[in-house]
Tab-separated table of C-alpha atoms and ligand atoms in Angstrom:
chain	number	residue	atom	x	y	z
A	524	MET	CA	135.060	-111.143	60.821
A	525	THR	CA	137.727	-109.114	61.633
A	526	GLN	CA	139.757	-107.233	58.469
A	527	ALA	CA	143.668	-107.799	58.272
A	528	PRO	CA	145.154	-104.269	57.112
A	529	GLY	CA	145.614	-104.193	53.244
A	530	ASN	CA	142.504	-106.729	52.580
A	531	LYS	CA	139.400	-105.505	51.298
A	532	ARG	CA	135.742	-106.480	51.899
A	533	HIS	CA	133.124	-105.983	48.515
A	534	ASP	CA	129.409	-107.074	48.487
A	535	VAL	CA	130.959	-109.413	45.327
A	536	VAL	CA	133.998	-110.550	44.144
A	537	VAL	CA	134.518	-111.603	40.383
A	538	VAL	CA	137.934	-114.284	39.692
A	539	GLY	CA	138.089	-113.577	36.649
A	540	GLY	CA	138.058	-110.075	33.769
A	541	GLY	CA	137.106	-112.709	30.804
A	542	LEU	CA	133.858	-112.086	28.503
A	543	VAL	CA	131.323	-113.095	31.145
A	544	GLY	CA	133.195	-111.630	34.498
A	545	ALA	CA	134.100	-108.114	33.176
A	546	SER	CA	130.201	-108.355	31.983
A	547	LEU	CA	129.196	-108.905	35.176
A	548	ALA	CA	130.650	-106.546	37.146
A	549	ILE	CA	129.296	-103.979	34.502
A	550	ALA	CA	125.752	-106.033	35.513
A	551	LEU	CA	126.099	-105.904	39.025
A	552	ASP	CA	127.591	-101.744	39.471
A	553	ARG	CA	124.172	-100.869	37.563
A	554	ILE	CA	122.653	-101.928	40.231
A	555	GLY	CA	124.636	-101.040	42.702
A	556	LEU	CA	126.889	-103.095	44.165
A	557	ASP	CA	131.085	-102.617	45.157
A	558	VAL	CA	132.614	-105.121	42.835
A	559	GLY	CA	136.092	-106.194	43.389
A	560	LEU	CA	137.181	-107.372	39.695
A	561	VAL	CA	140.547	-110.646	39.610
A	562	GLU	CA	142.073	-110.731	37.087
A	563	ALA	CA	145.220	-112.373	35.641
A	564	ALA	CA	145.709	-109.875	33.000
A	565	PRO	CA	147.593	-106.983	33.977
A	566	ALA	CA	146.338	-103.357	33.482
A	567	GLY	CA	147.219	-101.935	29.685
A	568	ALA	CA	146.446	-105.731	28.246
A	569	LEU	CA	143.501	-107.236	27.063
A	570	PRO	CA	143.229	-111.150	28.593
A	571	ALA	CA	144.426	-113.909	26.191
A	572	VAL	CA	140.486	-114.709	24.878
A	573	PHE	CA	139.563	-111.777	23.712
A	574	ASP	CA	141.600	-112.763	20.599
A	575	GLU	CA	141.155	-113.083	16.900
A	576	ARG	CA	138.100	-115.425	17.689
A	577	ASN	CA	134.804	-114.307	15.892
A	578	LEU	CA	131.952	-114.630	18.442
A	579	SER	CA	128.506	-114.612	17.033
A	580	PHE	CA	125.822	-112.316	19.614
A	581	ALA	CA	122.911	-114.185	19.890
A	582	ASP	CA	119.960	-111.593	19.298
A	583	ALA	CA	119.424	-111.326	23.070
A	584	THR	CA	123.604	-110.987	23.401
A	585	VAL	CA	123.028	-107.568	21.999
A	586	ASN	CA	120.130	-106.046	23.134
A	587	ALA	CA	121.533	-106.837	26.738
A	588	LEU	CA	125.156	-105.346	25.845
A	589	GLU	CA	123.295	-102.309	24.233
A	590	ALA	CA	121.536	-101.960	28.246
A	591	LEU	CA	124.911	-102.086	29.691
A	592	GLY	CA	126.394	-99.465	26.926
A	593	VAL	CA	128.956	-102.014	25.744
A	594	MET	CA	127.638	-102.060	22.017
A	595	ALA	CA	128.169	-98.381	22.153
A	596	LYS	CA	131.518	-98.501	22.785
A	597	LEU	CA	132.186	-100.734	19.817
A	598	ARG	CA	134.684	-98.660	17.322
A	599	ALA	CA	135.195	-102.050	14.161
A	600	PRO	CA	131.544	-102.364	12.775
A	601	THR	CA	129.887	-105.311	13.200
A	602	GLY	CA	128.416	-107.951	11.008
A	603	ALA	CA	124.323	-108.606	10.680
A	604	ILE	CA	123.299	-112.231	10.606
A	605	VAL	CA	119.936	-112.315	8.514
A	606	ARG	CA	120.037	-115.592	7.037
A	607	ILE	CA	121.679	-118.952	8.661
A	608	HIS	CA	122.412	-121.678	6.123
A	609	ILE	CA	123.215	-125.479	7.361
A	610	SER	CA	124.059	-127.497	5.105
A	611	ARG	CA	126.038	-131.482	5.508
A	612	ARG	CA	128.672	-132.512	2.694
A	613	GLY	CA	127.668	-135.456	0.781
A	614	ASP	CA	123.547	-134.975	2.358
A	615	PHE	CA	121.106	-133.675	0.666
A	616	GLY	CA	119.215	-131.827	3.383
A	617	ARG	CA	119.654	-128.933	3.992
A	618	ALA	CA	118.654	-125.323	6.189
A	619	CYS	CA	118.084	-121.808	5.212
A	620	LEU	CA	116.591	-119.797	8.625
A	621	ALA	CA	115.910	-116.153	7.551
A	622	ALA	CA	115.479	-114.004	10.248
A	623	ALA	CA	112.833	-112.161	8.190
A	624	ASP	CA	110.929	-114.625	8.465
A	625	TYR	CA	110.889	-113.753	11.751
A	626	GLY	CA	109.788	-110.040	12.031
A	627	ARG	CA	113.394	-109.501	12.702
A	628	GLU	CA	116.033	-107.877	10.913
A	629	ALA	CA	119.061	-109.842	12.270
A	630	PHE	CA	119.322	-112.425	14.395
A	631	GLY	CA	122.809	-111.569	16.218
A	632	GLN	CA	125.942	-109.822	15.360
A	633	VAL	CA	129.634	-111.205	14.443
A	634	VAL	CA	132.114	-108.919	16.914
A	635	VAL	CA	135.777	-109.714	17.115
A	636	ALA	CA	136.907	-111.146	19.973
A	637	ARG	CA	139.712	-108.725	20.624
A	638	ASP	CA	136.866	-105.496	19.598
A	639	PHE	CA	135.038	-106.613	22.133
A	640	GLY	CA	137.806	-107.029	24.910
A	641	GLU	CA	138.591	-103.326	23.947
A	642	ALA	CA	134.754	-102.607	23.948
A	643	LEU	CA	134.550	-103.922	27.686
A	644	GLU	CA	137.771	-102.202	28.808
A	645	ALA	CA	136.046	-98.635	27.407
A	646	ARG	CA	133.167	-99.440	30.207
A	647	LEU	CA	134.330	-101.231	32.857
A	648	GLY	CA	136.982	-97.616	32.804
A	649	GLU	CA	134.031	-95.479	33.181
A	650	LEU	CA	132.738	-97.334	36.534
A	651	GLN	CA	133.304	-95.909	39.682
A	652	ARG	CA	132.122	-98.075	42.709
A	653	LEU	CA	134.342	-100.834	41.501
A	654	THR	CA	137.510	-102.199	42.646
A	655	ARG	CA	140.066	-103.477	40.099
A	656	TYR	CA	142.670	-106.796	40.547
A	657	ARG	CA	144.947	-106.492	38.360
A	658	PRO	CA	147.413	-108.511	37.222
A	659	ALA	CA	145.787	-110.878	40.321
A	660	ARG	CA	145.477	-114.432	40.576
A	661	PHE	CA	143.121	-116.380	42.944
A	662	ILE	CA	145.350	-119.053	44.768
A	663	GLY	CA	142.655	-119.876	47.002
A	664	LEU	CA	140.125	-119.699	49.801
A	665	GLY	CA	140.742	-118.948	53.217
A	666	GLU	CA	138.703	-119.508	56.403
A	667	GLY	CA	135.355	-117.326	56.322
A	668	ASP	CA	132.641	-117.573	58.124
A	669	GLU	CA	128.763	-117.504	57.384
A	670	ALA	CA	128.522	-114.111	56.761
A	671	THR	CA	131.814	-113.530	54.539
A	672	ARG	CA	134.171	-115.652	51.922
A	673	VAL	CA	137.788	-115.323	52.289
A	674	ILE	CA	139.809	-115.094	49.072
A	675	ARG	CA	143.411	-115.515	48.695
A	676	ILE	CA	144.795	-113.706	45.885
A	677	ALA	CA	148.387	-113.812	45.196
A	678	GLY	CA	149.530	-109.975	42.918
A	679	ASP	CA	152.549	-107.863	41.964
A	680	GLU	CA	152.616	-106.133	45.058
A	681	GLY	CA	152.364	-110.364	47.427
A	682	GLU	CA	149.928	-111.887	48.996
A	683	ARG	CA	146.325	-110.035	50.781
A	684	GLU	CA	142.546	-111.644	50.820
A	685	LEU	CA	139.250	-110.507	49.810
A	686	TYR	CA	136.118	-110.546	51.986
A	687	ALA	CA	132.743	-110.659	49.961
A	688	ARG	CA	129.381	-111.648	50.400
A	689	LEU	CA	129.152	-113.273	46.882
A	690	LEU	CA	132.265	-114.982	45.491
A	691	VAL	CA	131.532	-115.433	41.666
A	692	ALA	CA	134.210	-117.603	39.559
A	693	ALA	CA	134.343	-116.175	36.253
A	694	ASP	CA	137.573	-117.802	36.130
A	695	GLY	CA	137.104	-119.763	32.624
A	696	THR	CA	137.163	-123.618	32.006
A	697	GLY	CA	140.270	-124.620	33.923
A	698	SER	CA	138.378	-122.532	36.713
A	699	GLY	CA	140.566	-123.044	40.145
A	700	VAL	CA	137.535	-121.202	42.092
A	701	ARG	CA	135.196	-124.588	40.921
A	702	HIS	CA	138.889	-126.854	41.868
A	703	ALA	CA	138.783	-124.632	45.757
A	704	LEU	CA	135.247	-125.101	46.237
A	705	GLY	CA	135.442	-128.463	45.570
A	706	ILE	CA	132.603	-128.446	43.183
A	707	GLU	CA	133.624	-131.748	40.227
A	708	ALA	CA	133.340	-131.514	36.528
A	709	ASP	CA	132.434	-133.768	33.344
A	710	ARG	CA	134.483	-133.672	30.998
A	711	HIS	CA	134.217	-134.769	27.479
A	712	ASP	CA	136.565	-134.595	24.569
A	713	TYR	CA	134.979	-134.517	20.799
A	714	LEU	CA	138.379	-135.140	19.582
A	715	GLN	CA	138.807	-132.730	17.873
A	716	THR	CA	140.661	-128.926	16.802
A	717	LEU	CA	139.226	-125.605	15.261
A	718	PHE	CA	141.014	-123.428	12.659
A	719	VAL	CA	139.742	-119.930	12.807
A	720	ALA	CA	141.035	-117.257	10.882
A	721	ARG	CA	140.058	-114.527	9.100
A	722	LEU	CA	138.961	-114.988	6.051
A	723	ARG	CA	138.796	-113.229	1.959
A	724	ALA	CA	136.309	-114.602	-0.755
A	725	ALA	CA	135.346	-113.482	-3.952
A	726	ARG	CA	131.596	-112.654	-3.565
A	727	ALA	CA	131.483	-110.312	-0.004
A	728	PRO	CA	129.778	-111.003	3.046
A	729	ASP	CA	125.937	-110.648	2.283
A	730	GLY	CA	124.703	-111.567	5.836
A	731	THR	CA	124.644	-114.954	5.832
A	732	ALA	CA	126.612	-117.104	8.401
A	733	TYR	CA	126.925	-120.885	7.006
A	734	GLU	CA	127.451	-123.901	8.825
A	735	ARG	CA	128.623	-127.010	7.060
A	736	LEU	CA	129.134	-129.893	8.788
A	737	GLY	CA	131.423	-132.346	7.396
A	738	ASP	CA	132.595	-135.603	9.097
A	739	HIS	CA	135.039	-134.753	10.969
A	740	GLY	CA	133.954	-131.089	11.850
A	741	PRO	CA	132.204	-128.332	11.112
A	742	THR	CA	133.402	-125.183	8.450
A	743	ALA	CA	131.887	-122.024	9.143
A	744	LEU	CA	131.706	-119.492	7.574
A	745	LEU	CA	130.497	-116.278	9.682
A	746	PRO	CA	129.688	-112.276	8.189
A	747	ARG	CA	131.996	-109.957	9.626
A	748	GLY	CA	131.632	-105.982	9.671
A	749	ASP	CA	134.949	-106.115	7.571
A	750	ARG	CA	134.509	-107.381	4.296
A	751	HIS	CA	136.019	-110.555	5.622
A	752	PHE	CA	134.431	-113.760	6.968
A	753	GLY	CA	135.450	-115.417	10.316
A	754	LEU	CA	135.960	-119.002	9.514
A	755	VAL	CA	136.217	-121.679	11.911
A	756	HIS	CA	137.669	-125.188	10.397
A	757	GLY	CA	137.366	-128.694	12.292
A	758	VAL	CA	139.389	-131.340	12.118
A	759	ALA	CA	139.990	-134.602	13.802
A	760	ARG	CA	142.604	-134.393	16.018
A	761	ASP	CA	144.930	-137.105	14.558
A	762	GLU	CA	145.239	-135.421	11.740
A	763	ALA	CA	145.437	-131.519	13.298
A	764	ALA	CA	149.561	-131.184	13.570
A	765	ALA	CA	149.130	-131.623	8.977
A	766	VAL	CA	146.542	-129.185	8.625
A	767	GLN	CA	148.151	-126.701	10.594
A	768	ALA	CA	151.543	-127.359	9.019
A	769	LEU	CA	150.092	-126.524	5.682
A	770	ASP	CA	151.090	-123.211	3.736
A	771	ASP	CA	148.145	-120.791	2.886
A	772	ALA	CA	147.736	-121.668	-0.555
A	773	ALA	CA	146.950	-125.537	0.388
A	774	PHE	CA	144.983	-124.996	3.654
A	775	LEU	CA	142.565	-122.821	1.107
A	776	GLU	CA	142.555	-125.405	-1.078
A	777	ARG	CA	141.774	-127.294	1.734
A	778	ILE	CA	138.701	-124.924	2.948
A	779	GLN	CA	137.748	-124.494	0.130
A	780	ARG	CA	136.461	-128.651	-0.738
A	781	ALA	CA	135.606	-128.907	2.407
A	782	PHE	CA	133.059	-126.342	2.257
A	783	GLY	CA	132.392	-125.581	-1.635
A	784	TRP	CA	132.029	-122.872	-4.148
A	785	ARG	CA	128.618	-120.664	-2.341
A	786	VAL	CA	130.886	-117.220	-1.679
A	787	GLY	CA	133.124	-118.059	-4.728
A	788	ARG	CA	136.590	-118.659	-4.605
A	789	PHE	CA	138.515	-118.267	-1.265
A	790	GLU	CA	141.407	-115.615	-1.886
A	791	SER	CA	142.866	-114.951	1.363
A	792	ILE	CA	143.091	-116.222	4.887
A	793	GLY	CA	144.897	-114.373	7.822
A	794	ALA	CA	146.796	-115.628	11.268
A	795	ARG	CA	145.229	-119.084	12.535
A	796	SER	CA	144.660	-119.957	15.537
A	797	VAL	CA	143.630	-123.328	17.174
A	798	TYR	CA	141.524	-125.277	19.838
A	799	PRO	CA	140.823	-128.192	20.964
A	800	ALA	CA	137.422	-129.284	21.118
A	801	ILE	CA	136.457	-130.276	24.841
A	802	ARG	CA	133.269	-129.698	26.886
A	803	THR	CA	133.214	-129.121	30.836
A	804	VAL	CA	130.033	-129.090	32.636
A	805	ALA	CA	130.256	-128.166	36.347
A	806	ARG	CA	128.384	-131.075	38.105
A	807	SER	CA	126.715	-128.103	40.574
A	808	THR	CA	126.996	-123.759	39.500
A	809	ILE	CA	126.821	-122.832	43.669
A	810	ALA	CA	127.950	-123.179	46.711
A	811	PRO	CA	127.798	-121.400	50.177
A	812	ARG	CA	128.068	-117.767	48.843
A	813	ALA	CA	129.690	-118.818	45.701
A	814	VAL	CA	128.491	-119.480	42.193
A	815	LEU	CA	129.392	-120.525	38.396
A	816	VAL	CA	129.052	-118.914	35.481
A	817	GLY	CA	129.576	-118.575	31.757
A	818	ASN	CA	133.338	-121.360	30.842
A	819	ALA	CA	134.019	-121.591	34.549
A	820	ALA	CA	130.248	-123.512	34.623
A	821	GLN	CA	129.998	-125.065	31.563
A	822	THR	CA	131.956	-124.961	28.802
A	823	LEU	CA	130.074	-125.913	25.417
A	824	HIS	CA	131.564	-127.123	21.734
A	825	PRO	CA	131.610	-124.077	20.024
A	826	ILE	CA	129.300	-125.300	17.014
A	827	GLY	CA	126.122	-123.648	18.051
A	828	ALA	CA	128.143	-120.169	18.529
A	829	GLN	CA	126.631	-120.024	22.266
A	830	GLY	CA	129.167	-120.677	24.948
A	831	PHE	CA	129.227	-116.296	25.655
A	832	ASN	CA	125.485	-116.218	24.470
A	833	LEU	CA	124.385	-118.618	27.512
A	834	GLY	CA	127.403	-117.561	30.567
A	835	LEU	CA	126.398	-113.388	30.005
A	836	ARG	CA	122.719	-114.846	30.848
A	837	ASP	CA	124.703	-116.603	33.946
A	838	ALA	CA	125.678	-113.462	35.124
A	839	LEU	CA	122.396	-111.325	33.662
A	840	THR	CA	120.251	-113.468	35.423
A	841	LEU	CA	122.298	-113.270	39.245
A	842	ALA	CA	122.683	-109.380	38.201
A	843	GLU	CA	118.417	-109.581	37.992
A	844	LEU	CA	117.896	-111.687	41.054
A	845	ILE	CA	120.078	-109.638	43.467
A	846	GLU	CA	117.917	-106.132	41.648
A	847	ALA	CA	114.581	-108.145	42.554
A	848	ARG	CA	115.369	-107.724	46.191
A	849	GLY	CA	116.752	-104.373	46.250
A	850	GLY	CA	119.585	-103.994	44.907
A	851	GLY	CA	122.744	-101.805	46.843
A	852	GLN	CA	124.344	-102.311	49.413
A	853	SER	CA	121.429	-104.106	51.552
A	854	VAL	CA	120.511	-106.562	49.695
A	855	ASP	CA	122.737	-110.219	50.791
A	856	PRO	CA	124.087	-110.589	47.004
A	857	GLY	CA	125.609	-114.085	48.981
A	858	ASP	CA	121.986	-115.080	50.040
A	859	ALA	CA	121.780	-119.206	49.957
A	860	GLY	CA	118.056	-118.471	48.448
A	861	LEU	CA	119.150	-116.304	46.099
A	862	LEU	CA	122.281	-119.029	44.348
A	863	ALA	CA	119.466	-121.375	44.656
A	864	GLU	CA	116.702	-119.608	43.140
A	865	HIS	CA	119.895	-118.361	40.464
A	866	ALA	CA	120.332	-122.289	40.146
A	867	GLN	CA	117.219	-123.369	39.541
A	868	ARG	CA	116.817	-120.498	37.439
A	869	ARG	CA	119.316	-121.447	35.189
A	870	GLY	CA	118.493	-125.149	34.805
A	871	GLU	CA	116.510	-125.123	31.521
A	872	ASP	CA	118.077	-122.697	30.145
A	873	ARG	CA	121.947	-124.159	30.134
A	874	ALA	CA	120.597	-127.985	29.400
A	875	ARG	CA	118.631	-126.915	26.164
A	876	THR	CA	121.679	-124.985	25.179
A	877	LEU	CA	124.528	-127.799	26.377
A	878	ALA	CA	122.106	-130.235	24.501
A	879	MET	CA	121.748	-127.983	21.494
A	880	SER	CA	125.745	-127.517	20.929
A	881	ASP	CA	126.454	-131.164	21.521
A	882	GLY	CA	124.015	-132.549	19.077
A	883	LEU	CA	125.581	-130.508	16.596
A	884	ALA	CA	128.698	-131.505	17.746
A	885	ARG	CA	127.840	-135.496	17.001
A	886	LEU	CA	126.193	-135.110	13.792
A	887	THR	CA	130.106	-133.554	13.045
A	888	ALA	CA	131.860	-136.299	14.288
A	889	ASN	CA	132.413	-140.391	12.969
A	890	ASP	CA	131.101	-140.533	9.870
A	891	ALA	CA	128.282	-143.651	10.230
A	892	PRO	CA	127.033	-143.904	5.873
A	893	LEU	CA	123.805	-146.023	7.385
A	894	LEU	CA	122.711	-142.447	9.640
A	895	ARG	CA	123.335	-140.180	6.260
A	896	PRO	CA	120.228	-139.958	5.042
A	897	LEU	CA	118.080	-139.606	8.904
A	898	ARG	CA	120.280	-136.686	8.772
A	899	SER	CA	119.411	-135.639	5.649
A	900	LEU	CA	115.575	-135.830	6.006
A	901	GLY	CA	116.448	-133.818	9.513
A	902	LEU	CA	117.869	-130.826	7.730
A	903	PHE	CA	115.173	-130.877	4.834
A	904	ALA	CA	112.351	-131.175	7.584
A	905	LEU	CA	114.126	-128.211	9.799
A	906	ASP	CA	114.053	-125.915	5.570
A	907	ARG	CA	110.623	-126.828	5.663
A	908	VAL	CA	108.806	-127.514	9.454
A	909	PRO	CA	108.158	-123.877	10.918
A	910	SER	CA	107.661	-124.952	14.363
A	911	ALA	CA	110.795	-127.259	14.064
A	912	GLN	CA	112.357	-123.960	12.880
A	913	ALA	CA	110.679	-121.816	15.665
A	914	LEU	CA	112.747	-123.913	18.268
A	915	LEU	CA	116.464	-123.782	16.658
A	916	VAL	CA	115.802	-119.845	15.814
A	917	GLY	CA	114.274	-119.402	19.471
A	918	GLY	CA	117.137	-121.296	20.776
A	919	ALA	CA	120.301	-119.256	19.000
A	920	MET	CA	118.334	-116.081	19.519
A	921	GLY	CA	119.633	-116.372	23.202
A	922	TYR	CA	115.377	-116.612	24.111
A	923	ARG	CA	115.918	-120.169	25.432
A	924	GLY	CA	114.126	-120.912	29.313
A	925	GLN	CA	113.360	-117.644	31.917
A	926	VAL	CA	115.167	-114.974	30.241
A	927	PRO	CA	117.107	-112.007	31.612
A	928	ALA	CA	114.917	-108.644	31.909
A	929	LEU	CA	117.553	-106.408	29.698
A	930	CYS	CA	117.982	-109.558	26.919
A	931	ARG	CA	114.815	-108.053	25.502
A	932	LYS	CA	114.371	-104.855	24.436
A	933	ALA	CA	113.588	-102.082	25.441
A	934	SER	CA	110.713	-101.028	24.149
B	1036	FAD	C1	136.981	-120.827	18.809
B	1036	FAD	C2	135.639	-120.368	19.660
B	1036	FAD	C3	134.774	-119.901	18.633
B	1036	FAD	C4	133.743	-119.213	20.179
B	1036	FAD	N1	132.986	-118.241	19.316
B	1036	FAD	C5	131.707	-118.203	20.432
B	1036	FAD	C6	130.738	-117.483	19.210
B	1036	FAD	O1	130.724	-117.492	18.722
B	1036	FAD	N2	129.360	-117.084	20.219
B	1036	FAD	C7	129.478	-117.664	21.423
B	1036	FAD	O2	128.731	-116.786	22.645
B	1036	FAD	N3	130.665	-118.504	22.380
B	1036	FAD	C8	131.908	-118.339	21.811
B	1036	FAD	N4	132.326	-119.123	22.210
B	1036	FAD	C9	132.585	-118.991	23.403
B	1036	FAD	C10	133.290	-118.171	24.252
B	1036	FAD	O3	134.317	-117.448	23.555
B	1036	FAD	C11	133.415	-118.388	25.661
B	1036	FAD	O4	131.719	-118.691	26.570
B	1036	FAD	C12	134.006	-116.989	27.023
B	1036	FAD	O5	135.193	-117.114	26.797
B	1036	FAD	C13	133.436	-118.039	27.971
B	1036	FAD	O6	133.771	-116.449	29.463
B	1036	FAD	P1	134.359	-116.529	30.323
B	1036	FAD	O7	134.403	-115.692	30.942
B	1036	FAD	O8	132.936	-117.261	31.501
B	1036	FAD	O9	135.719	-117.449	30.572
B	1036	FAD	P2	136.903	-117.111	29.550
B	1036	FAD	O10	136.479	-116.150	28.240
B	1036	FAD	O11	137.625	-117.829	29.356
B	1036	FAD	O12	138.039	-116.491	30.669
B	1036	FAD	C14	138.211	-115.984	31.859
B	1036	FAD	C15	139.411	-115.458	33.054
B	1036	FAD	O13	139.925	-115.581	33.662
B	1036	FAD	C16	141.243	-115.406	34.253
B	1036	FAD	N5	141.655	-116.689	35.176
B	1036	FAD	C17	142.210	-117.431	35.032
B	1036	FAD	N6	142.050	-117.823	36.206
B	1036	FAD	C18	142.221	-116.829	36.612
B	1036	FAD	C19	142.995	-116.726	38.319
B	1036	FAD	N7	143.041	-117.801	38.731
B	1036	FAD	N8	143.342	-115.348	38.403
B	1036	FAD	C20	142.205	-114.167	37.834
B	1036	FAD	N9	142.269	-114.373	36.118
B	1036	FAD	C21	142.336	-115.656	36.194
B	1036	FAD	C22	141.407	-115.376	32.567
B	1036	FAD	O14	142.507	-114.291	32.821
B	1036	FAD	C23	139.958	-115.008	31.651
B	1036	FAD	O15	139.964	-113.463	30.844
B	1036	FAD	C24	134.666	-119.547	20.702
B	1036	FAD	C25	134.811	-120.164	21.419
B	1036	FAD	C26	136.070	-120.076	21.080
B	1036	FAD	C27	136.888	-121.867	21.570
């Protein structure tokens, strides 16, 4: 294709410089590709998604981010998860899993999204080949040919076109790229709202991540690296406005009732952010010379803390398939066979992680007293049956399906 002046050509254009898009840009640069990264947020400001949410990074994610040089850029201490404690309010069953039982020091690490954003930004700043377009919004697709995708973007300097052999949609849940490609998505609203905040309790975190399932949503406490817990509290959507209106003391009382006294009295709480719990799943993850990754491909209920972990594996699998064909600029990253292999390889991990998050979310929705004994039995079994535990733990640590090599610790 001939190229108009001012327009640029790349091997890969990634739309969306959030958690997954930025990680992918680093992974593709590592194998010698020329990448254009399009992000709506301006230079000098982190995209809004790098907020105060607490991200639980699975072991596989930590390994990969170490290999990509991102973990070393984190300035704040991370919180190691060495135990996972799951219980349900009003039921007798509970499950307690310890990393040491699996020969591991930790199941994963808790990182605040804002800190992660700063670390990614520092690492992106070191890349020599990467071109960043920001602030720039994806506004549509242009007329391409068999070898080229044409991507239309608008920024401070007006509109321009980018040419790429592969277009990656990493533009999140409401993906405009997905829409422009004509890929439909199925949406399910859990009718829950999640409150996220930093919380201080009488007892400091000891490495235990607590997941307490309630009738209308989960209450989770993640051990942060700064003496605080990361709180996630789910409430029925029609209660959300009233809960948001509570002052801090009343909000803490509510959390204490929902969670109990396992870490003593709750002492103080930071600013609350609010998220609706909605699952969005694209019906296909590939199109000619295009692939969807991260939230653009699937947005999960946050209860299982798997969204980014899963999205990173989408990204790393793509980089791995390109590298396996030789990497660098001699490979066609948008080759139809490569994309079909990506969709096939991501299938199992995607389906099982979605099922796991959905199952956990449904455990907390619509209390049905008749199901209580069964639910208790489920948690009871989890606590006693090693094979059930191993399955959950393997998935939670990010080792599900065919795992990208970067997720395995270099020995
Ligand atoms: C409360 C909460 C807690 C969570 N906890 C965890 C956890 O513990 N562990 C975990 O693994 N996951 C967790 N997640 C999920 C995780 O946040 C998401 O999976 C992750 O943000 C997905 O990353 P992404 O890059 O695909 O999309 P996003 O992070 O949403 O990034 C999309 C990017 O695209 C940009 N963009 C959008 N449209 C355009 C456009 N038209 N042009 C240019 N740029 C555009 C946006 O500015 C943004 O930067 C949690 C989510 C929530 C809500």
